[in-house]
mmCIF file of C-alpha atoms in Angstrom:
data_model
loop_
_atom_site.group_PDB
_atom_site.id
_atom_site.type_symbol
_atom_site.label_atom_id
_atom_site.label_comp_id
_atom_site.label_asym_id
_atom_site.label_seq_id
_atom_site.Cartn_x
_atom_site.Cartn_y
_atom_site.Cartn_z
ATOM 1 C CA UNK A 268 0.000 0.000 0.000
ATOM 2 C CA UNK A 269 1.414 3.297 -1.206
ATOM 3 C CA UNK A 270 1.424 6.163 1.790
ATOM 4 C CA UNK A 271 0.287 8.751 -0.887
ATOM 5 C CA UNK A 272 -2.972 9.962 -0.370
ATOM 6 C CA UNK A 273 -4.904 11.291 -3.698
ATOM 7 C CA UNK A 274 -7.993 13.188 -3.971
ATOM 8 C CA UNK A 275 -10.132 14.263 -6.569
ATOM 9 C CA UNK A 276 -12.189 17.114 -6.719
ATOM 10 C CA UNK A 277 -15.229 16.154 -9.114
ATOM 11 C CA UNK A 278 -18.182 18.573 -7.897
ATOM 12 C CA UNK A 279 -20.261 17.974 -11.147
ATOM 13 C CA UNK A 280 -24.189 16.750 -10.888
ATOM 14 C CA UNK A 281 -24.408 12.766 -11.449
ATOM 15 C CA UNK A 282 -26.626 13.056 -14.475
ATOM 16 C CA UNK A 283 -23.796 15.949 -16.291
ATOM 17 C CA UNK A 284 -22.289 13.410 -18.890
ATOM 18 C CA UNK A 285 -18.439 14.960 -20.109
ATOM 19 C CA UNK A 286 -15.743 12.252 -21.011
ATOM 20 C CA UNK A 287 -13.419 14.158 -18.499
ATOM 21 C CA UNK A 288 -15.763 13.376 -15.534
ATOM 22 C CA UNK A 289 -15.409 9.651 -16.297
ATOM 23 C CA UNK A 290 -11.436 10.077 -17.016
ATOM 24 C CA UNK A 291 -11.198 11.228 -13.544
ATOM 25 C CA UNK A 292 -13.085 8.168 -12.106
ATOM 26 C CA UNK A 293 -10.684 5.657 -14.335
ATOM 27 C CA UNK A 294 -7.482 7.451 -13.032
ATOM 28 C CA UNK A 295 -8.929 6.930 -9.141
ATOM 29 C CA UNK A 296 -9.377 2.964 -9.897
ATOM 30 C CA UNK A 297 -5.948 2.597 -11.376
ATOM 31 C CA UNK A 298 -4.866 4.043 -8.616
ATOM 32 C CA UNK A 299 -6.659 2.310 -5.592
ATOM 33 C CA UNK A 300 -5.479 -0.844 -8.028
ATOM 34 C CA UNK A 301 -1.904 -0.161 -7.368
ATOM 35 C CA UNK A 302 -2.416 0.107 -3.888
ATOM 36 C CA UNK A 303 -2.773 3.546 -3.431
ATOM 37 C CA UNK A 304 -5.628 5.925 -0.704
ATOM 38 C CA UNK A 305 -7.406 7.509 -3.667
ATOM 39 C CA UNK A 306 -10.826 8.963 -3.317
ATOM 40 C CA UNK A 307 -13.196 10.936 -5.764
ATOM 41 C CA UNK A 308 -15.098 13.704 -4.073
ATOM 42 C CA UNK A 309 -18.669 14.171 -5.133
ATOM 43 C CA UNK A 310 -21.034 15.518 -3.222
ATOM 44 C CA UNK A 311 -23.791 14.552 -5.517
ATOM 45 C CA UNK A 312 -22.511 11.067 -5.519
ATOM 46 C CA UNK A 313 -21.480 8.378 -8.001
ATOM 47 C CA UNK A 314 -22.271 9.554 -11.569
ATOM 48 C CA UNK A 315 -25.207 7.861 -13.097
ATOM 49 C CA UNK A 316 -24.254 7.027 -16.384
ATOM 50 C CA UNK A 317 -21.407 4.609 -16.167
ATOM 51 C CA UNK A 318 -19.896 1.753 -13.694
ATOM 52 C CA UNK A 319 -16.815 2.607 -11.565
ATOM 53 C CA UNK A 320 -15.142 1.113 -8.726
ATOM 54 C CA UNK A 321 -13.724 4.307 -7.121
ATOM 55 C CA UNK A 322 -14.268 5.192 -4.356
ATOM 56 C CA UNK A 323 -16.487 8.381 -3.682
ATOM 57 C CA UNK A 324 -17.076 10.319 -1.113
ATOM 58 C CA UNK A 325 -19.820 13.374 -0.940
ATOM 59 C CA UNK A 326 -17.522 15.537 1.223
ATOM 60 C CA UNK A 327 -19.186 16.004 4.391
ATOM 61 C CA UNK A 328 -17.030 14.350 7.668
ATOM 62 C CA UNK A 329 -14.015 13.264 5.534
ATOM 63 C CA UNK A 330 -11.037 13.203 7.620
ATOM 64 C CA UNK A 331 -7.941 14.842 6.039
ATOM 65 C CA UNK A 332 -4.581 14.215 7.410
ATOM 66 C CA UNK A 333 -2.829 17.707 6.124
ATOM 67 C CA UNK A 334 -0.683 15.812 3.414
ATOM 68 C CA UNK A 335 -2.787 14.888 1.104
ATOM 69 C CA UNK A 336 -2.391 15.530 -3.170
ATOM 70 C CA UNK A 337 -5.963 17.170 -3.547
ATOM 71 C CA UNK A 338 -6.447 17.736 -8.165
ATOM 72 C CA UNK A 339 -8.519 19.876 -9.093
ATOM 73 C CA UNK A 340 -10.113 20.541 -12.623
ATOM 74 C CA UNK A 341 -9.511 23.776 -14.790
ATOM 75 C CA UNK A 342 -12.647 25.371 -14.270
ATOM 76 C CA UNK A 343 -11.170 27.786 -11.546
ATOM 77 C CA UNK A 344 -14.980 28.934 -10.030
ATOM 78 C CA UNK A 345 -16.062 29.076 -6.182
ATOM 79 C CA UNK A 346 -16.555 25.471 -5.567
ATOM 80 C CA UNK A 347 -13.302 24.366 -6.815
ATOM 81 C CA UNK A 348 -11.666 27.467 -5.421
ATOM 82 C CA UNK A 349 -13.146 25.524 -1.869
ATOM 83 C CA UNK A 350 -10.692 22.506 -2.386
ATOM 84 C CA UNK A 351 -7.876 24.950 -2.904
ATOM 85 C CA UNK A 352 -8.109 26.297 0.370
ATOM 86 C CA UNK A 353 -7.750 22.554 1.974
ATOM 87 C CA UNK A 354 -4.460 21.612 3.763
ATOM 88 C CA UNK A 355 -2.339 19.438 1.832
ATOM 89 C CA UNK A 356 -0.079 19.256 -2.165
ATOM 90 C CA UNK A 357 -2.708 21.208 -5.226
ATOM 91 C CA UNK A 358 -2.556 19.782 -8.720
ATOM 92 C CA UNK A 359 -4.707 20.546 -11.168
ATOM 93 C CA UNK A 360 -5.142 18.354 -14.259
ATOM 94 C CA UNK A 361 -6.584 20.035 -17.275
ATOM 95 C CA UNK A 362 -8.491 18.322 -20.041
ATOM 96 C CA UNK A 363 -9.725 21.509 -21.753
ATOM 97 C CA UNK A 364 -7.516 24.811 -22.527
ATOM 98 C CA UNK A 365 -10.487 26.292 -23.078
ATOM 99 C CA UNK A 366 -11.901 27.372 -20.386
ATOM 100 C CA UNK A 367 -8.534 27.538 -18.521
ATOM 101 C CA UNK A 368 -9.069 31.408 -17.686
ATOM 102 C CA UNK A 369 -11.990 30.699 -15.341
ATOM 103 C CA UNK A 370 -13.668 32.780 -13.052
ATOM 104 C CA UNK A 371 -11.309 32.630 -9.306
ATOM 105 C CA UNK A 372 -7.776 32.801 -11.836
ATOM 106 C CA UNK A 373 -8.410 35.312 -14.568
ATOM 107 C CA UNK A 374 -4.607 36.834 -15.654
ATOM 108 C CA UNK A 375 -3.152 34.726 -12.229
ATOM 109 C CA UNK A 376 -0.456 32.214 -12.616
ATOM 110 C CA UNK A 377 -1.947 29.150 -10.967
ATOM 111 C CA UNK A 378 1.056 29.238 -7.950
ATOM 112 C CA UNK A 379 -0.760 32.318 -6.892
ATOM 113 C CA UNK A 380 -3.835 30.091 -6.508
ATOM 114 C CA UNK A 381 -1.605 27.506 -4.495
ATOM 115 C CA UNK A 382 -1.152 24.937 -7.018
ATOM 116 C CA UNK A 383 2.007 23.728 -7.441
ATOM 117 C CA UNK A 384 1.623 21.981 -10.338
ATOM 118 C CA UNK A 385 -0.174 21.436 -13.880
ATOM 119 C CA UNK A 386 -1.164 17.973 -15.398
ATOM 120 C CA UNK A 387 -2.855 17.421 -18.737
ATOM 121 C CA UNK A 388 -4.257 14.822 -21.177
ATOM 122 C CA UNK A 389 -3.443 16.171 -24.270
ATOM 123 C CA UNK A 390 -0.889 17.777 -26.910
ATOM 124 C CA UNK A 391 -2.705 20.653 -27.574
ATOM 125 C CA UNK A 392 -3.174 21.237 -23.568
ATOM 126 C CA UNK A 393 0.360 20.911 -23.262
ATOM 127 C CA UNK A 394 1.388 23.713 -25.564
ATOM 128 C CA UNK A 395 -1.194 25.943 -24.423
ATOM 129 C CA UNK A 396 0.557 25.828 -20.844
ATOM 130 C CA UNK A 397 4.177 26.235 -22.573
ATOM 131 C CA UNK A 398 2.961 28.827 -25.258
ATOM 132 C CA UNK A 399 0.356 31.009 -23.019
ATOM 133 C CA UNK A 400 1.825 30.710 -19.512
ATOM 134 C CA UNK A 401 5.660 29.993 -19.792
ATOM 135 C CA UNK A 402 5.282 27.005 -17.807
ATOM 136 C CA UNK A 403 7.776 23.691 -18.492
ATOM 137 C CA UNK A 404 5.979 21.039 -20.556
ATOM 138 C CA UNK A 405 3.425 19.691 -18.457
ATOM 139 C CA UNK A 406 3.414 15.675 -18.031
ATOM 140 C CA UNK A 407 0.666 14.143 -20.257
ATOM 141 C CA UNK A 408 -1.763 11.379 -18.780
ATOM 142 C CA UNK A 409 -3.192 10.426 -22.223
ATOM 143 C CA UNK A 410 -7.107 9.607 -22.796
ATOM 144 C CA UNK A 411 -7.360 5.654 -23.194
ATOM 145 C CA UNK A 412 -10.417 3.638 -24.798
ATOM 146 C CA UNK A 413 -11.830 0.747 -23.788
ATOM 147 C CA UNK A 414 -11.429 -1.182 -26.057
ATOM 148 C CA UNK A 415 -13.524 -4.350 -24.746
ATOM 149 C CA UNK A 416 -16.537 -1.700 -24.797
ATOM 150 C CA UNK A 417 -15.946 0.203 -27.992
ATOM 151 C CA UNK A 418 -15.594 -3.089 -30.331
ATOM 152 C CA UNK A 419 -17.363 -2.964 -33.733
ATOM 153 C CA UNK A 420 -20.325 -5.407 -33.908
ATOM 154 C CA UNK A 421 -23.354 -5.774 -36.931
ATOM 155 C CA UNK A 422 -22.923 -2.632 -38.651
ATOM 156 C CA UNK A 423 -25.943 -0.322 -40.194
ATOM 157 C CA UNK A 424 -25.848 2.030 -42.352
ATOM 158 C CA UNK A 425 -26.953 4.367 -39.962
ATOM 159 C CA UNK A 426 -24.689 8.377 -38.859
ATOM 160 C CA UNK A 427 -24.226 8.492 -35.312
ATOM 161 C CA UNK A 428 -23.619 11.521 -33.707
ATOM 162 C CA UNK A 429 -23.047 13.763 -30.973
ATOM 163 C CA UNK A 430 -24.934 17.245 -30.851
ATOM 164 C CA UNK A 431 -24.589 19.062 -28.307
ATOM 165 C CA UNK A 432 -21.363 21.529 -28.785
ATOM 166 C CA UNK A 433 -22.680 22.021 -32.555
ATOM 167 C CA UNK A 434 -26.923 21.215 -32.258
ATOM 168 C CA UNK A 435 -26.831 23.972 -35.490
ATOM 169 C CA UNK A 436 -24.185 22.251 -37.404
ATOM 170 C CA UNK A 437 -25.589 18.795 -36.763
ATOM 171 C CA UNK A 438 -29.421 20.007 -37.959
ATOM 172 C CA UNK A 439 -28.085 21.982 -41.362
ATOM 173 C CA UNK A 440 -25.675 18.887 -41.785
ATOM 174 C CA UNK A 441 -28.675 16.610 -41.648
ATOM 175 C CA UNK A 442 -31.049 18.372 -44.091
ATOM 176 C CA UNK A 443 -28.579 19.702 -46.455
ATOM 177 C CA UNK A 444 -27.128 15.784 -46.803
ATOM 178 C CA UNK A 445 -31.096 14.626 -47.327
ATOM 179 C CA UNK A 446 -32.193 17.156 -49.501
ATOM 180 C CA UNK A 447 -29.080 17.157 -51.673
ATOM 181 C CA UNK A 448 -28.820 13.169 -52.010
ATOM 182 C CA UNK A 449 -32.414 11.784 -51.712
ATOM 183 C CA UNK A 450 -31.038 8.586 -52.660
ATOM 184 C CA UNK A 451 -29.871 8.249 -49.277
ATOM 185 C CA UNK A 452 -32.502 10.392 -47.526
ATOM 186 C CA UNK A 453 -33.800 7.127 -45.625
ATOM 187 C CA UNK A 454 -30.439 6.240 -44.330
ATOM 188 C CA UNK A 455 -30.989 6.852 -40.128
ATOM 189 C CA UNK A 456 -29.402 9.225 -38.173
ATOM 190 C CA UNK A 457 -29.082 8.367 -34.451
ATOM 191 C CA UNK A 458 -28.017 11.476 -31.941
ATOM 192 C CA UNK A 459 -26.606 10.196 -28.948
ATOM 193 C CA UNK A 460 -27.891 12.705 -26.013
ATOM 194 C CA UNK A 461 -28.430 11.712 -22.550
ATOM 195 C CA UNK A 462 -27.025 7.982 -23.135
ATOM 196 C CA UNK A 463 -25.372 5.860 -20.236
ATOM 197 C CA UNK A 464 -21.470 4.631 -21.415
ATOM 198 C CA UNK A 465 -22.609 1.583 -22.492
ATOM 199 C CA UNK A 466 -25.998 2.522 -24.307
ATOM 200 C CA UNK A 467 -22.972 5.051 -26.518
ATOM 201 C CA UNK A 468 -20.562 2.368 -26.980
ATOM 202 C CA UNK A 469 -23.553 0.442 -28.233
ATOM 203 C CA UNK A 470 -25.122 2.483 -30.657
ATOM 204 C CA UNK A 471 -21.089 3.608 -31.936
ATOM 205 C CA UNK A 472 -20.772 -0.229 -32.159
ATOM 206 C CA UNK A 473 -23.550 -0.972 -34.202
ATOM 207 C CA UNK A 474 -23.082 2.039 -36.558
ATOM 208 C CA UNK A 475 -20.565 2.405 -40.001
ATOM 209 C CA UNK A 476 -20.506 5.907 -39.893
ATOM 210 C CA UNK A 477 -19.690 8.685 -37.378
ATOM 211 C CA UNK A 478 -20.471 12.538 -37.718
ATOM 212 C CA UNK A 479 -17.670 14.010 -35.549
ATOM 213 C CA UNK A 480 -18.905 17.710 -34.612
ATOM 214 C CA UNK A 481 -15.793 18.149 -32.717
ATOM 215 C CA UNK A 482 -15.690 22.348 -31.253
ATOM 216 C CA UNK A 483 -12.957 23.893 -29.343
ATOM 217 C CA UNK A 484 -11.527 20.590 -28.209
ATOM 218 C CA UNK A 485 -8.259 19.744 -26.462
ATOM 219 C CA UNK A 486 -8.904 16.216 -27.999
ATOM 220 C CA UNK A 487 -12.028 14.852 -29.026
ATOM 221 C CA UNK A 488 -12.821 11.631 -27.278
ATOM 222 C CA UNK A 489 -15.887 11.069 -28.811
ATOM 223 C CA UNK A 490 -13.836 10.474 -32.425
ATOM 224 C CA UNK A 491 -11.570 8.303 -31.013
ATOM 225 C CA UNK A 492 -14.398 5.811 -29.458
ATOM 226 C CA UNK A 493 -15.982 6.065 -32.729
ATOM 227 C CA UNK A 494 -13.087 4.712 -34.446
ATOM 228 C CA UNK A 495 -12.263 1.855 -31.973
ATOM 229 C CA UNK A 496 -15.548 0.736 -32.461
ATOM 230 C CA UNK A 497 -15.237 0.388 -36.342
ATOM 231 C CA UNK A 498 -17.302 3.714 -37.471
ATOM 232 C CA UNK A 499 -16.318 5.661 -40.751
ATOM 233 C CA UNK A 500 -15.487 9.114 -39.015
ATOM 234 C CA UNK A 501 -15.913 12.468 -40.833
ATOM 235 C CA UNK A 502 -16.055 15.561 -39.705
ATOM 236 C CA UNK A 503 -14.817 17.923 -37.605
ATOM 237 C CA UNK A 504 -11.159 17.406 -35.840
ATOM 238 C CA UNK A 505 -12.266 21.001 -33.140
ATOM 239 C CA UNK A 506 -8.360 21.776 -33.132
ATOM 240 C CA UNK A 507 -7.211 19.130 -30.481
ATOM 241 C CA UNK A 508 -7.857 16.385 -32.465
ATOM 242 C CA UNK A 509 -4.893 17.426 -34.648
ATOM 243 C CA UNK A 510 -3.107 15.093 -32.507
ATOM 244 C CA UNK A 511 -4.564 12.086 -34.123
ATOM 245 C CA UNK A 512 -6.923 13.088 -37.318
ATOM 246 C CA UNK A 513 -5.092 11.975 -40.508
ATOM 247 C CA UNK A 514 -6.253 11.353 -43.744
ATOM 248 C CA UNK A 515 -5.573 7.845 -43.736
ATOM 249 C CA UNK A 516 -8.117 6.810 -40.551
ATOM 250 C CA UNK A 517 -11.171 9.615 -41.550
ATOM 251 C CA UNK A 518 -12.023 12.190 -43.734
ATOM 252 C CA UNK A 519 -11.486 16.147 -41.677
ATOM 253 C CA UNK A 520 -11.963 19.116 -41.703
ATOM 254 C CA UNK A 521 -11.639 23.088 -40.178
ATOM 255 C CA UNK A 522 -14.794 23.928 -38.198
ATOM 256 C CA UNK A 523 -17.271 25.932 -40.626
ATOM 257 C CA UNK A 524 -16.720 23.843 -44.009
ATOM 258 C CA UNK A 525 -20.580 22.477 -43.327
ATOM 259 C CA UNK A 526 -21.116 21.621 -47.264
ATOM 260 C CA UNK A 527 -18.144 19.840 -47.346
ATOM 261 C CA UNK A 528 -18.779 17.902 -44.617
ATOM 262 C CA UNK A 529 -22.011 16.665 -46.423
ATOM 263 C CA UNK A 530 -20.517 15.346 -49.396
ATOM 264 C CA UNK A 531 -17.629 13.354 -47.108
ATOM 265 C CA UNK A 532 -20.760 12.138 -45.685
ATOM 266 C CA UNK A 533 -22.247 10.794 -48.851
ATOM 267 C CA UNK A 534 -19.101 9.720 -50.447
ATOM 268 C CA UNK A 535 -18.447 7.335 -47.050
ATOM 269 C CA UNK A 536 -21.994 5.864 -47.393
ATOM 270 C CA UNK A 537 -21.964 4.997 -50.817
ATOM 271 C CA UNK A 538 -18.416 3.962 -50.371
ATOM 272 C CA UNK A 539 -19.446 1.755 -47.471
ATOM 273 C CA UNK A 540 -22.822 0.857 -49.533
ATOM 274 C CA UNK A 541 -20.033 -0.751 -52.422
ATOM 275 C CA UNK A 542 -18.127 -2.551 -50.470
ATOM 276 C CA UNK A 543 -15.377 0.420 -51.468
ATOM 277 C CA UNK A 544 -11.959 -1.026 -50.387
ATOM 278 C CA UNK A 545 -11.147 2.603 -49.343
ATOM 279 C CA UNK A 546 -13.520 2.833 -46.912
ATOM 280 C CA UNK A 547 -12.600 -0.493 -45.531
ATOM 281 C CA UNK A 548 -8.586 0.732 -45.098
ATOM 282 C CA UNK A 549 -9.988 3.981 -43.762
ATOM 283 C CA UNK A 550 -11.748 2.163 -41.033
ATOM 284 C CA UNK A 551 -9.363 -0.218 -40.391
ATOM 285 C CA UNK A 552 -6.563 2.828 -39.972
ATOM 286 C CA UNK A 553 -9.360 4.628 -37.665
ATOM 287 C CA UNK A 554 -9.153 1.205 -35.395
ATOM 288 C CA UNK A 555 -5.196 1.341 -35.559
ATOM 289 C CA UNK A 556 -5.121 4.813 -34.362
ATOM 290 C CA UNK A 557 -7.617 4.257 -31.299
ATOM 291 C CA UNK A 558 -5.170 1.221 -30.248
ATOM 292 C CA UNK A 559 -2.396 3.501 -29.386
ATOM 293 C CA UNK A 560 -4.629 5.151 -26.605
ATOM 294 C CA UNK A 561 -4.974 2.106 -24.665
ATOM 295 C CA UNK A 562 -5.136 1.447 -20.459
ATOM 296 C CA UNK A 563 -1.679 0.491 -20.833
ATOM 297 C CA UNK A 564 -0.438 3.696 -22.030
ATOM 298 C CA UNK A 565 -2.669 5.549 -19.505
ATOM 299 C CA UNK A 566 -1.708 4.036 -16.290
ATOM 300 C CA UNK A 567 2.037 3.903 -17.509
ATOM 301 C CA UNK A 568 1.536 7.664 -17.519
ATOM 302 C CA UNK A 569 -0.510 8.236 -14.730
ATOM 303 C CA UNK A 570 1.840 6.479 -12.342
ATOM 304 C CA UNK A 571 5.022 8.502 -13.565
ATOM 305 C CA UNK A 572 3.221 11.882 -12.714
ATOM 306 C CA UNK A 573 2.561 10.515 -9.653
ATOM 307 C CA UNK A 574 5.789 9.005 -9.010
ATOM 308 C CA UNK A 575 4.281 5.339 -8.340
ATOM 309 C CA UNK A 576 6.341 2.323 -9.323
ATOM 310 C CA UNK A 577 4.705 0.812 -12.648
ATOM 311 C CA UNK A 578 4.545 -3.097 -11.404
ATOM 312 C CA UNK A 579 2.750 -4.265 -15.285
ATOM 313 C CA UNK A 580 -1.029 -4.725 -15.291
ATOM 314 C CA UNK A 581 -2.875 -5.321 -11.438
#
């Protein structure tokens, strides 16, 4: 058992669905795996749309012994600004640059706030901290997919996608890709709002084509499960998927180019509706590139930052 003692500050309602509330969950079980005091504080309680086996705690009556590593998020406001002022060693791990100039930091250097250091899960979050703030390149803990969950299964040719940063986009998209090629007007488009993990990972599963509508993203988990679970990806890449949008594993582009979004779309469902071997390597590439952010890779990372010995898999 490890003496280091980790919190996580994770003050978000149960029902608010983000893929960095769940990250912070899957670094507390790797954690507690290895042995390690690690507790997620929530004082609405477990979320309710996925399983995890960390431990969580609403807040009220926990006992702190003064030398704790208490991380906090990037969204500087009053609430988080609460866990700042506990005793004990502030990180904060950042999963979006953009809303790194919240409320309680404004123009402040986070030291002032009494964090002593910065943690991130992405390239682009990385360079944000070196370009904006001066800081020394932050260590990365990089996103990881399960990949037992987000498998391909019997596809349909069916666009899944995830509305709510672009609910505009995703509307004109539709109708301008129905009314333009009414030979595919009955094809079905499935949003995915308000869906547990597993009810997503199903209907990604079970679908050969994704609509990223990636928008000011540090990464863009979303496309990444998509592709791991053997969906055609096109759209958009929302900056921070630079790190892993090619043109070999999906078909990207800028924010803005709606109309050429729309054809993509058509030319990947006909494509897929042929049997079109290009398709078929694009997909396979998508699956490739989804492999290389793996649990592995993750906890490797995680227990560097940390400074925990890496003993292989628990």
């Amino acid at each position: 058992m490890s003496a280091q003692r980790i919190i996580f500050a994770c003050p978000f309602p149960r029902d608010q669905i983000t893929g960095g509330i769940r990250t912070t969950y899957r670094h507390a079980e790797m954690l507690a795996r290895r042995g390690v005091d690690c507790v997620v504080i929530s004082p609405d309680g477990h979320p309710s749309w996925f399983q995890s086996e960390a431990q969580v705690h609403r807040g009220q009556g926990l006992t702190l012994r003064g030398d704790e590593v208490i991380v906090v998020n990037e969204i500087i406001d009053e609430v988080m600004q609460s866990f700042l002022r506990l005793p004990g060693t502030k990180q904060m791990f950042c999963q979006n640059h953009f809303y790194a100039f919240g409320p309680r930091l404004g123009m402040r250097d986070h030291a002032e706030l009494g964090i002593s250091s910065v943690y991130c899960s992405s390239v682009a979050i990385r360079e944000f901290y070196q370009n904006v703030y001066g800081y020394p390149a932050p260590d990365i803990v990089p996103y990881a997919v399960d990949s037992a969950l987000f498998a391909p299964a019997e596809k349909q040719l069916r666009i899944a996608f995830i509305p709510r940063k672009l609910p505009f986009e995703a509307g004109f998209i539709r109708s301008s890709f129905q009314k333009k090629y009414p030979a595919y007007r009955a094809v079905p488009w499935v949003a995915i709002e308000g869906r547990s993990e597993r009810e997503t990972a199903d209907i990604l599963s079970e679908s050969a084509v994704f609509l990223a509508l990636g928008h000011r993203e540090s990464f863009g988990l979303p496309a990444i499960e998509a592709m791991a679970a053997g969906c055609a990806v096109v759209g958009f890449h929302g900056t921070g998927g630079l790190e892993f949008a090619a043109p070999e594993n999906g078909v990207w582009f800028d924010g803005g180019r709606l109309l050429e979004c729309v054809d993509a779309l058509h030319g990947v469902a006909r494509g897929i509706d042929r049997g079109d071997a290009s398709v078929a390597r694009m997909i396979a590439a998508g699956r490739a590139t989804a492999a290389d952010y793996n649990l592995d890779r993750t906890r490797t990372a995680l227990f560097r930052h940390f400074g925990i010995p890496d003993e292989g898999r628990p």
